[in-house]
Short mmCIF file of C-alpha atoms in Angstrom, two decimals:
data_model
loop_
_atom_site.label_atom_id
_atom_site.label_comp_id
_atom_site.label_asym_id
_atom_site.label_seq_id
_atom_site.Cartn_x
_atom_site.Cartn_y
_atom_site.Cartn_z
CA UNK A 1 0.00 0.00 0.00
CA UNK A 2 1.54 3.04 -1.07
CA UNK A 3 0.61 6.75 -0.54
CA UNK A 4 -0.10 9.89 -2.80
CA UNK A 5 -2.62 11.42 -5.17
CA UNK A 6 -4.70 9.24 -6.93
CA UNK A 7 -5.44 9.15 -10.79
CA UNK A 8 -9.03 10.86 -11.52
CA UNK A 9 -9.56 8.90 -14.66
CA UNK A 10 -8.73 5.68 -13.23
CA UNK A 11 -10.55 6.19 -10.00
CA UNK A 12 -13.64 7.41 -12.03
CA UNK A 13 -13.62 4.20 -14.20
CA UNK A 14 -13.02 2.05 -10.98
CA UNK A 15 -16.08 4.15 -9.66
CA UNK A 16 -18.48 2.96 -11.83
CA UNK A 17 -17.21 -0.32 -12.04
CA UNK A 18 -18.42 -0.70 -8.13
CA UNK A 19 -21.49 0.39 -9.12
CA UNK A 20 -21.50 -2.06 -11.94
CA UNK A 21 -20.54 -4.81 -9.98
CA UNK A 22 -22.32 -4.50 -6.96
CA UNK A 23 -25.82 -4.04 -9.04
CA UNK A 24 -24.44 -7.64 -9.77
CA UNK A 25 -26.55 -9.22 -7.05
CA UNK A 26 -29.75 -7.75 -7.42
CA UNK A 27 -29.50 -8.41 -11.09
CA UNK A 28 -28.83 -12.07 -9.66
CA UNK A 29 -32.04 -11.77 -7.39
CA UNK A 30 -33.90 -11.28 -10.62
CA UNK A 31 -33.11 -13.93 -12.25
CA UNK A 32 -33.21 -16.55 -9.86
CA UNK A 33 -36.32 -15.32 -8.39
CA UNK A 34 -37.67 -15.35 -11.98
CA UNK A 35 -36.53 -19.12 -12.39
CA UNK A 36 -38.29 -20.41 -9.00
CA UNK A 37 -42.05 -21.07 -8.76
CA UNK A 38 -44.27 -18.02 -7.54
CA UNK A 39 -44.93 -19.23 -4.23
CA UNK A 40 -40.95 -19.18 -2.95
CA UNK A 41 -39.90 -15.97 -5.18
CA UNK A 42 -39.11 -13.72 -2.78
CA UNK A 43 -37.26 -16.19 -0.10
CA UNK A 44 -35.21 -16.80 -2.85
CA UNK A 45 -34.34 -13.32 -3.97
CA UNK A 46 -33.65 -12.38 -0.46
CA UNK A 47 -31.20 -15.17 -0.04
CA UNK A 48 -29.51 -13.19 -2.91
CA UNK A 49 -29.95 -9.90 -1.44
CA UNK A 50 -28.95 -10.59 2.25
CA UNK A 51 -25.78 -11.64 1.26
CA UNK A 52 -24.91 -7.92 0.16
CA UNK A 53 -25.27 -7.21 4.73
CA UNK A 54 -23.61 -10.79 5.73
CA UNK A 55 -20.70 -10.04 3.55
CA UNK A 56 -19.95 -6.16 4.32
CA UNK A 57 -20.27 -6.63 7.86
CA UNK A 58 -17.62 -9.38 7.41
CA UNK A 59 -15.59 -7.61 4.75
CA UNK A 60 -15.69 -4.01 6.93
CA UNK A 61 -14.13 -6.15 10.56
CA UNK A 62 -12.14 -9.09 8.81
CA UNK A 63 -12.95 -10.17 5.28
CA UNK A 64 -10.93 -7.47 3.12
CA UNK A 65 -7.64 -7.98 5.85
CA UNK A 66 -8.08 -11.47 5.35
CA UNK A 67 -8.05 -11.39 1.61
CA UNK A 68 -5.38 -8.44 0.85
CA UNK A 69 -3.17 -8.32 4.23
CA UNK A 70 0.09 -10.21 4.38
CA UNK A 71 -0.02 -14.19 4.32
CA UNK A 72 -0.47 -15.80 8.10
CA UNK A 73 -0.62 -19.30 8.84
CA UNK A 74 1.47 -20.07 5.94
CA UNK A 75 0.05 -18.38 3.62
CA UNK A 76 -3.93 -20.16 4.21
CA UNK A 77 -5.30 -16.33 4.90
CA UNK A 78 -4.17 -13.32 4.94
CA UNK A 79 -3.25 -10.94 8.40
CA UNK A 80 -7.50 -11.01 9.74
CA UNK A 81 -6.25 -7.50 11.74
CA UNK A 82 -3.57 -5.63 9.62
CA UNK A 83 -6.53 -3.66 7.37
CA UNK A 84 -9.59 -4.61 10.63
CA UNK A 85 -11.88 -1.97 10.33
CA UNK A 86 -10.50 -0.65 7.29
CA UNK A 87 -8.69 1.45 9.03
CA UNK A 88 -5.44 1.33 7.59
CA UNK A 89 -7.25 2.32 3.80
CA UNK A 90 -7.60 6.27 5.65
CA UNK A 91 -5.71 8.81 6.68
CA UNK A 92 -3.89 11.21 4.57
CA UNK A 93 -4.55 14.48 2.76
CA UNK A 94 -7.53 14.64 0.95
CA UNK A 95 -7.43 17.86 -0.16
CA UNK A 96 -5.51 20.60 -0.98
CA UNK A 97 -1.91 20.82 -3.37
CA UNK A 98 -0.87 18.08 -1.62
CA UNK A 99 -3.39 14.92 -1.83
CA UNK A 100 -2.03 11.98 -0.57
CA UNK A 101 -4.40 9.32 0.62
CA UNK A 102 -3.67 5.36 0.46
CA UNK A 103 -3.64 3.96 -2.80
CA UNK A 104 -3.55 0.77 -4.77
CA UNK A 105 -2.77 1.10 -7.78
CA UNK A 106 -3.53 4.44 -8.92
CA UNK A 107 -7.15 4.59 -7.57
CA UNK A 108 -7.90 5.14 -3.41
CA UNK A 109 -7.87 1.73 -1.67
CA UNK A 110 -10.98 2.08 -0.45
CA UNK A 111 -12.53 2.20 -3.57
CA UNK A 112 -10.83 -1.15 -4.59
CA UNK A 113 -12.03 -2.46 -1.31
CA UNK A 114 -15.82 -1.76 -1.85
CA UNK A 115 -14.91 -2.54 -5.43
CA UNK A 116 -13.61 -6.44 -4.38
CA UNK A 117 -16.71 -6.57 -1.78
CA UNK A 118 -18.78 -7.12 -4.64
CA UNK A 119 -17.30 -10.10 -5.77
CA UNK A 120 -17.35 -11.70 -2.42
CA UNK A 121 -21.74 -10.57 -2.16
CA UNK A 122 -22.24 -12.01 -5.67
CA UNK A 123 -19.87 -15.71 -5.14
CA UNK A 124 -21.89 -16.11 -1.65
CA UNK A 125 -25.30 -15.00 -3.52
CA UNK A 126 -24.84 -17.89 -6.24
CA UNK A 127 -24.37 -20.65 -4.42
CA UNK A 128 -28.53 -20.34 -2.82
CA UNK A 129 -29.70 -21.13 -6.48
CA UNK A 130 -28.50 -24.78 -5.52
CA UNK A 131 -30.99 -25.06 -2.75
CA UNK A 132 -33.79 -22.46 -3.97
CA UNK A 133 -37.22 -23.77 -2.61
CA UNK A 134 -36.17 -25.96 0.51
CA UNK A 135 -33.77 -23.95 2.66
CA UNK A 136 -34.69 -21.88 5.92
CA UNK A 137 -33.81 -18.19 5.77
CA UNK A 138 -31.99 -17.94 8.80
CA UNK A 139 -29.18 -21.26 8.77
CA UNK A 140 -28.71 -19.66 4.77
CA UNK A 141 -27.40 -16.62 6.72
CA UNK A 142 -25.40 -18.46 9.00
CA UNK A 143 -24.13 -20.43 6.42
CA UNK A 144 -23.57 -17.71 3.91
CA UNK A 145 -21.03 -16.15 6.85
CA UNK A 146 -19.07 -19.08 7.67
CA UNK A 147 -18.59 -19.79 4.28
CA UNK A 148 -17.49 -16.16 3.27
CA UNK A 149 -15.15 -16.42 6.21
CA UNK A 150 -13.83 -19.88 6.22
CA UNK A 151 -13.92 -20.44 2.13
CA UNK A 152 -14.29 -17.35 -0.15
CA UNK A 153 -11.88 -15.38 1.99
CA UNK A 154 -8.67 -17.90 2.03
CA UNK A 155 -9.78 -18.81 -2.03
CA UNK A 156 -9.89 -14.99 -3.08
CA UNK A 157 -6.23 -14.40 -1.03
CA UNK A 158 -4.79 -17.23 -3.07
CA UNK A 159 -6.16 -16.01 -6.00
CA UNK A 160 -6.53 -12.49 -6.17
CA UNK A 161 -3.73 -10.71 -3.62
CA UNK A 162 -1.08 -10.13 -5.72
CA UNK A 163 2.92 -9.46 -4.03
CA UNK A 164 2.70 -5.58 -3.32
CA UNK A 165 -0.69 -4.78 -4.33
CA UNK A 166 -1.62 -4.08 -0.98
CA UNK A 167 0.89 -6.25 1.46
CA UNK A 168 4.02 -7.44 0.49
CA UNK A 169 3.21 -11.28 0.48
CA UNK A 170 0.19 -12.55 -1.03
CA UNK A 171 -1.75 -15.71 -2.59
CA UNK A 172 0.08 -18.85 -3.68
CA UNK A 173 -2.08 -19.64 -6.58
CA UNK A 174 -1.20 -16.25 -8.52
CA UNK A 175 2.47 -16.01 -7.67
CA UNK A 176 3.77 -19.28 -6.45
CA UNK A 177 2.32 -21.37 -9.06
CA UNK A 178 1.34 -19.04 -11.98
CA UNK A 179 -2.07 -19.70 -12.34
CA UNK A 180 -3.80 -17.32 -14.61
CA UNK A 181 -7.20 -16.20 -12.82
CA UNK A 182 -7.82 -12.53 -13.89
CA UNK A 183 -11.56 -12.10 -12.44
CA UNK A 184 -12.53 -15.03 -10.28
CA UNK A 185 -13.25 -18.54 -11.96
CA UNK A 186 -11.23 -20.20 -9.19
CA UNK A 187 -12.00 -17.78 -6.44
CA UNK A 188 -15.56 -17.05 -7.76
CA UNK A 189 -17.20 -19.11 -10.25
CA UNK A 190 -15.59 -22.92 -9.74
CA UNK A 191 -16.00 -21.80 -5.74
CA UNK A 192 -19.58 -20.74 -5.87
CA UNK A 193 -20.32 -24.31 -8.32
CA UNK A 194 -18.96 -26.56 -5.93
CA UNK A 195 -20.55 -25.10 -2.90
CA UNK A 196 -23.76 -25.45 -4.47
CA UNK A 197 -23.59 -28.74 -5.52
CA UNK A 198 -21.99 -30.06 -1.75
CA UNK A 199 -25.16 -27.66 -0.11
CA UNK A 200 -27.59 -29.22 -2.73
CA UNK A 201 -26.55 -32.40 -1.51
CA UNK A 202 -26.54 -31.97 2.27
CA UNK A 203 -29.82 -30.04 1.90
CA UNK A 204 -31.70 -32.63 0.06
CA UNK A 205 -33.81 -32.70 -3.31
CA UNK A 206 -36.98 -30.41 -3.17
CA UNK A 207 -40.47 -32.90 -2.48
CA UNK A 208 -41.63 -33.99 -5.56
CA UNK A 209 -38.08 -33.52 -7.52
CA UNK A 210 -38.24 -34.55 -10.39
CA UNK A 211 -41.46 -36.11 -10.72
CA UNK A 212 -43.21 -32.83 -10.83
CA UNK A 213 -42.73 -29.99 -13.25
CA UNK A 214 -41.10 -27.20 -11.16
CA UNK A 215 -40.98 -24.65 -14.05
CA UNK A 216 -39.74 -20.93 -13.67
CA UNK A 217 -42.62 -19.02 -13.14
CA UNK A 218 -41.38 -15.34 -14.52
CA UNK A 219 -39.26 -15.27 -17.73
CA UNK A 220 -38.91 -11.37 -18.07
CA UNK A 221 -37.34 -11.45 -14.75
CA UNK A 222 -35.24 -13.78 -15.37
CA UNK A 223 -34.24 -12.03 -18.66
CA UNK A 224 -34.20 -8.48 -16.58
CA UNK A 225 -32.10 -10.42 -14.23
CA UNK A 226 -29.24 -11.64 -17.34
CA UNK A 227 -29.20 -8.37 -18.76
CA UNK A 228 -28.39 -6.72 -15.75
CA UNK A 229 -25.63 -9.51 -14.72
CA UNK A 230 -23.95 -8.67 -18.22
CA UNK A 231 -24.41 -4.98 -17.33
CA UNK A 232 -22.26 -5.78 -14.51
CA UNK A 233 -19.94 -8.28 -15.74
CA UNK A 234 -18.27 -5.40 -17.61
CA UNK A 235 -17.28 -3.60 -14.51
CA UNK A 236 -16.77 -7.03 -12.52
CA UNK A 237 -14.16 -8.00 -15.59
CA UNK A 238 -12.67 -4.74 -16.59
CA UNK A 239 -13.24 -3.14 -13.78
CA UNK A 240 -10.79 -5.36 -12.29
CA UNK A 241 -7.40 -3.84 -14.81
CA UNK A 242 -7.70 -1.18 -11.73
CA UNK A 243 -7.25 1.09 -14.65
CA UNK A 244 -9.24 3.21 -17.95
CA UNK A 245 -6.61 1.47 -19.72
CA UNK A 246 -5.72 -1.39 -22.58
CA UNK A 247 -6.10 -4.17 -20.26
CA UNK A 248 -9.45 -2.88 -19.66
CA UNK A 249 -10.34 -2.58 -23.16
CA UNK A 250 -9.39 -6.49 -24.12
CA UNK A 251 -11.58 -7.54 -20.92
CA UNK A 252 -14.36 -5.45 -21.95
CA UNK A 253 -14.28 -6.83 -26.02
CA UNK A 254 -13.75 -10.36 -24.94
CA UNK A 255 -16.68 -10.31 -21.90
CA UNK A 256 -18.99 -9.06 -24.43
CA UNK A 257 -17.53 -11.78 -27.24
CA UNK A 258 -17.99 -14.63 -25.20
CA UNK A 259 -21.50 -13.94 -23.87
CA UNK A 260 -23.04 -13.38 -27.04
CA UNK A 261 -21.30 -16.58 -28.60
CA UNK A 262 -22.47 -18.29 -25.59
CA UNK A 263 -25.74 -17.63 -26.16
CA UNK A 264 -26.03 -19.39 -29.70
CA UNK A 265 -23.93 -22.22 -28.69
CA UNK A 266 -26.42 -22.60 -25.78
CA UNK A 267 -29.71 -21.82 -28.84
CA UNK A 268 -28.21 -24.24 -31.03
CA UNK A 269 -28.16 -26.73 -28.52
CA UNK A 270 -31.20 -26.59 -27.61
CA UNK A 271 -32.86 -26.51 -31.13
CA UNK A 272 -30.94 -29.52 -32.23
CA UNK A 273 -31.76 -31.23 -28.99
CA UNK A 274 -35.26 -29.92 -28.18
CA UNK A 275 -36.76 -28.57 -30.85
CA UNK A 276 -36.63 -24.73 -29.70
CA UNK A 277 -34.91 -22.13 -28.85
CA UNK A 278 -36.00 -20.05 -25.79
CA UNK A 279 -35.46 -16.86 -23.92
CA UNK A 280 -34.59 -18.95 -20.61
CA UNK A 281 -31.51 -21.03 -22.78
CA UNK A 282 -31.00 -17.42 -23.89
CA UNK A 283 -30.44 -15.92 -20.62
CA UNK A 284 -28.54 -19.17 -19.16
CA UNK A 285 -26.14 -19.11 -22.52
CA UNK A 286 -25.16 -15.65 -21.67
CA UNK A 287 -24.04 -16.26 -18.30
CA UNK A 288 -22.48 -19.26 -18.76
CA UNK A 289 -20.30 -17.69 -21.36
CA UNK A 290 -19.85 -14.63 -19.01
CA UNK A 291 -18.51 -17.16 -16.66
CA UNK A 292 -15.80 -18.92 -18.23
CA UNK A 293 -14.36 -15.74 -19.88
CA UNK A 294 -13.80 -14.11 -16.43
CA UNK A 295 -10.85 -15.58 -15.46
CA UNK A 296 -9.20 -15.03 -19.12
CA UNK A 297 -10.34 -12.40 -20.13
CA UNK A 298 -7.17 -10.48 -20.63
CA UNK A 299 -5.31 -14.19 -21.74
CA UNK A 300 -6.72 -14.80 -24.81
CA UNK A 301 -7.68 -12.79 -28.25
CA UNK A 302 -11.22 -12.05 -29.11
CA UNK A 303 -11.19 -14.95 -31.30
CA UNK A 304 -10.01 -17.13 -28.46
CA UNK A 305 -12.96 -15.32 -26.20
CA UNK A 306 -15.62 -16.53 -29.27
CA UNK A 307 -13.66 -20.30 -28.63
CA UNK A 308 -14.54 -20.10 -25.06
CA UNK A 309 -17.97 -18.92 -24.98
CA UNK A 310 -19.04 -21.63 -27.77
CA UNK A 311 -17.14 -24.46 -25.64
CA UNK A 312 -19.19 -22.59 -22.40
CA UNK A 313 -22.67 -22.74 -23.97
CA UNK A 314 -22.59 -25.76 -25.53
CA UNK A 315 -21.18 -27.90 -22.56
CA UNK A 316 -23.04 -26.15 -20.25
CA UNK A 317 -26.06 -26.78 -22.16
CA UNK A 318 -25.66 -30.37 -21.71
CA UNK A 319 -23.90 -30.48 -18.42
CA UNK A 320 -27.53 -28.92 -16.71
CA UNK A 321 -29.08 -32.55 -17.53
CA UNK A 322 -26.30 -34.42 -15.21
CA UNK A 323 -28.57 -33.55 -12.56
CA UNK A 324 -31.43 -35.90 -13.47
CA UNK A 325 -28.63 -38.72 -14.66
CA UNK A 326 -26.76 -38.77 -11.19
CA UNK A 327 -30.01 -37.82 -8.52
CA UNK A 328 -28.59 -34.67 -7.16
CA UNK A 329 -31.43 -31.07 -7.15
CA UNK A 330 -29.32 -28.24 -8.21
CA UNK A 331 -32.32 -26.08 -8.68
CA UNK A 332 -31.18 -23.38 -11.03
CA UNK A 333 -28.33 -25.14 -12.50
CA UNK A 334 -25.21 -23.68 -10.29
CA UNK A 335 -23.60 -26.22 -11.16
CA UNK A 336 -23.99 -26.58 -14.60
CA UNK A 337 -23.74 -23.09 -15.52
CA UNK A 338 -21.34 -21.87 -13.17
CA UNK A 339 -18.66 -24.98 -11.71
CA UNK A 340 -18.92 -26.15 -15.37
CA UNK A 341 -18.27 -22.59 -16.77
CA UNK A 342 -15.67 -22.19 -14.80
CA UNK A 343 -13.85 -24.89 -15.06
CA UNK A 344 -14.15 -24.67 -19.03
CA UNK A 345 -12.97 -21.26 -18.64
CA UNK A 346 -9.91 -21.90 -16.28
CA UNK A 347 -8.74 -24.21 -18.26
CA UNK A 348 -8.81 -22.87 -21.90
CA UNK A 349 -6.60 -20.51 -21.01
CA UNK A 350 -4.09 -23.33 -20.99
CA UNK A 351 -4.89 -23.84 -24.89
CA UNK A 352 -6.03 -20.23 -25.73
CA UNK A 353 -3.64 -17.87 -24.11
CA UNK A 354 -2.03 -15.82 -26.07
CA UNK A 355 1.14 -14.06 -25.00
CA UNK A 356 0.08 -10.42 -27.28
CA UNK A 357 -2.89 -10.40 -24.37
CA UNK A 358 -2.16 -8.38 -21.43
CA UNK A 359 -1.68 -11.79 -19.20
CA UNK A 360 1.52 -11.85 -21.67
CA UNK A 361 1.11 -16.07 -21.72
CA UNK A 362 1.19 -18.67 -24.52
CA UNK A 363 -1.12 -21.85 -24.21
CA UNK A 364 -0.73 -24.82 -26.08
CA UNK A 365 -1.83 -23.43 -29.51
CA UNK A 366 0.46 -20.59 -29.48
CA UNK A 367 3.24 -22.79 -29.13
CA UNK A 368 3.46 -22.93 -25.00
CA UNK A 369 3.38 -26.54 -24.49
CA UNK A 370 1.40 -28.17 -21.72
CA UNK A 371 2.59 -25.55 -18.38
CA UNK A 372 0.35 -23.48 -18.36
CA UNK A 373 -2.52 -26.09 -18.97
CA UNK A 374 -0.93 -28.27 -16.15
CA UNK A 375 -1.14 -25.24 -13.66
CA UNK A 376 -4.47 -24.23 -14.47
CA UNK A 377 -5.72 -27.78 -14.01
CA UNK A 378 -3.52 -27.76 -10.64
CA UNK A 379 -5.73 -24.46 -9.43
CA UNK A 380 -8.81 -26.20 -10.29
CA UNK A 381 -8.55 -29.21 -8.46
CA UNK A 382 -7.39 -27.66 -5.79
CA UNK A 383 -10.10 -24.96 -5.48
CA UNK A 384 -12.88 -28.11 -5.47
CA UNK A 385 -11.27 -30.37 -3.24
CA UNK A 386 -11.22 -27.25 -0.31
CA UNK A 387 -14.15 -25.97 -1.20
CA UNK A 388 -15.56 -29.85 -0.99
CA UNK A 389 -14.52 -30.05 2.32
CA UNK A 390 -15.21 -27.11 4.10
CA UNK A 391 -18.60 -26.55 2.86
CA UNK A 392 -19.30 -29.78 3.72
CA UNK A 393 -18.51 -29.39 7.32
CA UNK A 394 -19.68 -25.88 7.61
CA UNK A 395 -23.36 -27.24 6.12
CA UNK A 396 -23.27 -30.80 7.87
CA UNK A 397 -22.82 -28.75 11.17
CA UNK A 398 -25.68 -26.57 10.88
CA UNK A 399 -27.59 -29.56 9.78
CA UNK A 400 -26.91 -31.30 12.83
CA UNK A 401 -27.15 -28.30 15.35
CA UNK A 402 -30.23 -26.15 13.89
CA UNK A 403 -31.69 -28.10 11.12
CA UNK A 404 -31.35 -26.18 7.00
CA UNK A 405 -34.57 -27.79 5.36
CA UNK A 406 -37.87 -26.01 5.60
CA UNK A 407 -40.71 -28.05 7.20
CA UNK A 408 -42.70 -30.27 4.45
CA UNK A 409 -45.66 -28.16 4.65
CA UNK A 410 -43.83 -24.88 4.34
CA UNK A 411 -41.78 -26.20 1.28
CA UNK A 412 -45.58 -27.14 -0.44
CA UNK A 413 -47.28 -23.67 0.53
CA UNK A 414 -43.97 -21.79 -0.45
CA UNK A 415 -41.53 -20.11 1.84
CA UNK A 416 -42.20 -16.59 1.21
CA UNK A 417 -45.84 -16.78 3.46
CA UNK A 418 -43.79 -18.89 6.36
CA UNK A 419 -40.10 -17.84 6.20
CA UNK A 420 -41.04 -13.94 5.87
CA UNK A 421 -44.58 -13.04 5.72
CA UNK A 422 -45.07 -11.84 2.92
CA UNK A 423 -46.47 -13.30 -0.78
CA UNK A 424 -44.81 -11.86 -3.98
CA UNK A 425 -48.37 -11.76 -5.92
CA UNK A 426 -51.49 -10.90 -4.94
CA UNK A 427 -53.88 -13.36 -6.52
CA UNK A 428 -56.90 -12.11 -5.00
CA UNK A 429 -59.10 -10.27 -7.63
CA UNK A 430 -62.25 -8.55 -6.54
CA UNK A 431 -65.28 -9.29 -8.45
CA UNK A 432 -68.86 -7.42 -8.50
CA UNK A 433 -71.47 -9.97 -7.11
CA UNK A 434 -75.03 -9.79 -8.51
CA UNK A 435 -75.50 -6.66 -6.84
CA UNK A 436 -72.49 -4.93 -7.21
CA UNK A 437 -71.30 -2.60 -10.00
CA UNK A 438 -70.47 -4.74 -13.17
CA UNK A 439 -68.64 -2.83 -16.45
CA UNK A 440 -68.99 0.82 -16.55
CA UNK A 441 -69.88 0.64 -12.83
CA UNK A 442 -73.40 -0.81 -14.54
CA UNK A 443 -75.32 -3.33 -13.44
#
């Protein structure tokens, strides 16, 4: 962490790339709440939404010092108290000839650290798709803050604290063993996947999975809710150069590349395999392409970022039916879309890179050999297997101490009337009787 006066253009750009990002999870609300049936739509976009207070409160005491201070316990966190409170981001001159506040980079560290808050809200906010209909409110609280603390914050310091952005030692993934991970699909996307598919699986299927149809029950939300996560996805991605710069630029083409490739692969899948094409494959193509180009988005061309949103859509396409081949409810396809994505997306970079991209890397078709594709396999595995492990435990024990599955009857009338009071719809339509006013206000 350095000190002095910070760039305006780069701090604007990082500015509205918070903004962007942390609109991230209410665009998420949207279009998970649009997936889920009417009677549970609001439980489930508030397990989105409270994730935005679990994680700051964690983030503002603990969660950004444990991400971005110096490594502790050999290297597993970083320092919980050297940023605790975020004190160490003030101080300084804010005004005057002489500004000089706490930077990183070129932009104000706190703006990077509300800017990084957002990815930890949105990673804890995916993984409730997995269990959407069937889990109480309150152990999904106390589950999304264990996990932030005891999975997303040692993942993201591996991944994303860099030696002498903000401490002088940092994550092992990034600079012990190479990995490539510009935006998250370790630390974000193949994190987020595997919790939801260990939760699903503690949790239980939903009653009546998959006998009954369980269809989403508001497509224009869940479309509202996809073009608002690609809104975002621009500032999540090149908002994370740290700079209004060329590195940004690359992200930004190759985010918006691979989503809208994504989306046919995902279309033609579905016509060749179904019959039709619909707005719901739409939407899911386009985030499963936005997935697997965040973490190489600045590795690969924008021909490469076409190559890994058609590989995204189609496999992901066909990965979301694994679900009813191996038994397992992951209700709005976390799994598929997002452990798949990532993993897709992680890895190409080990065949796509291209060292005239910012990451400055060749993969395996530009002549690199098999390194780079080793290491990025290395990160992914490793990723899983913790993230396996600790969720497990972290859901098993609130399981076995409080209970995580709503009561039978709740999960049939829908958890928004027992978990919070409150129905999304009203249904009730008043009608004139035989004596009452009919059209006009005639009887």
């Amino acid at each position: 962490m350095n000190f002095g006066a910070p760039d305006t253009g780069d701090t604007a750009w990082l500015l509205v790339c918070t903004a962007m990002v942390l609109l991230m999870t209410p665009g998420l609300a949207f279009f998970y709440g649009g997936m889920v049936r009417s009677k549970s739509v609001l439980n489930m976009m508030m397990m989105s939404l409270s994730a935005i207070a679990v994680v700051w409160v964690l983030w503002l005491f603990f969660g950004f010092s444990m991400v971005f201070g110096d490594n502790v316990i050999g290297g597993w966190i970083g320092n919980p108290l050297q940023f605790a409170g975020l004190g160490d981001l003030l101080g300084g001159t804010y005004s005057g000839a002489s500004v000089s506040i706490p930077l990183v980079g070129t932009v104000p560290a706190l703006v990077f650290a509300a800017f990084q808050a957002g990815f930890a809200m949105v990673t804890v906010a995916l993984i409730s798709g997995a269990v959407a209909d069937r889990m109480r409110f309150v152990p999904w609280v106390l589950f999304a803050g264990l996990w932030a603390t005891l999975v997303y914050f040692p993942v993201a310091h591996w991944v994303f604290s860099i030696d002498g952005l903000t401490s002088a030692t940092g994550g092992w993934i990034t600079n012990k063993l190479g990995a490539i991970d510009f935006a998250g699909g370790t630390a974000v996307e193949i994190n987020a996947g595997m919790a939801g598919l260990v939760l699903a699986l503690v949790v239980g299927n939903r009653r009546g999975w998959p006998r009954e149809a369980m269809r989403p029950h508001n497509l224009p939300a869940v479309m509202l809710g996809a073009g608002l996560l690609w809104f975002g996805w621009f500032g999540f991605n090149a908002g994370s150069a740290l700079a209004a710069d060329g590195v940004a630029a690359v992200a930004l083409v190759n985010t918006l590349g691979a989503g809208a490739l994504s989306m046919a692969a995902w279309l033609i899948v579905e016509k060749i395999r179904d019959g039709k094409a619909t707005s719901f494959g739409a939407a899911s193509g386009v985030v499963a392409g936005l997935v697997a180009i965040t973490p190489s988005c600045t590795a690969v061309t924008p021909i490469g970022a076409a190559v890994i949103g058609i590989a995204a859509g189609a496999l992901c396409a066909l990965a979301i039916g694994l679900k009813y081949r191996l038994g397992y409810d992951d209700s709005l396809d976390v799994v598929g879309v997002h452990l798949v994505g990532g993993i897709v997306g992680t890895l190409l970079i080990g065949v796509l890179a291209s060292a005239e991209m910012p990451a400055g890397v060749d993969g395996l078709l530009y002549g690199g050999g098999l390194h780079q594709l080793l290491v990025q396999f290395v990160a992914v595995v490793v990723v899983m297997v913790y993230t396996g492990v600790v969720t497990a435990l972290i859901a098993l024990g609130l399981k076995t101490v409080m209970g995580v599955r709503a009561d039978a009857q709740h999960e049939a009338d829908g958890l928004d009337e027992h978990e919070h009071a409150e129905s999304a719809y009203d249904f009730a339509v008043g009608h004139g009787g035989s004596n009452g006013p009919g059209l006009f206000g005639r009887k």
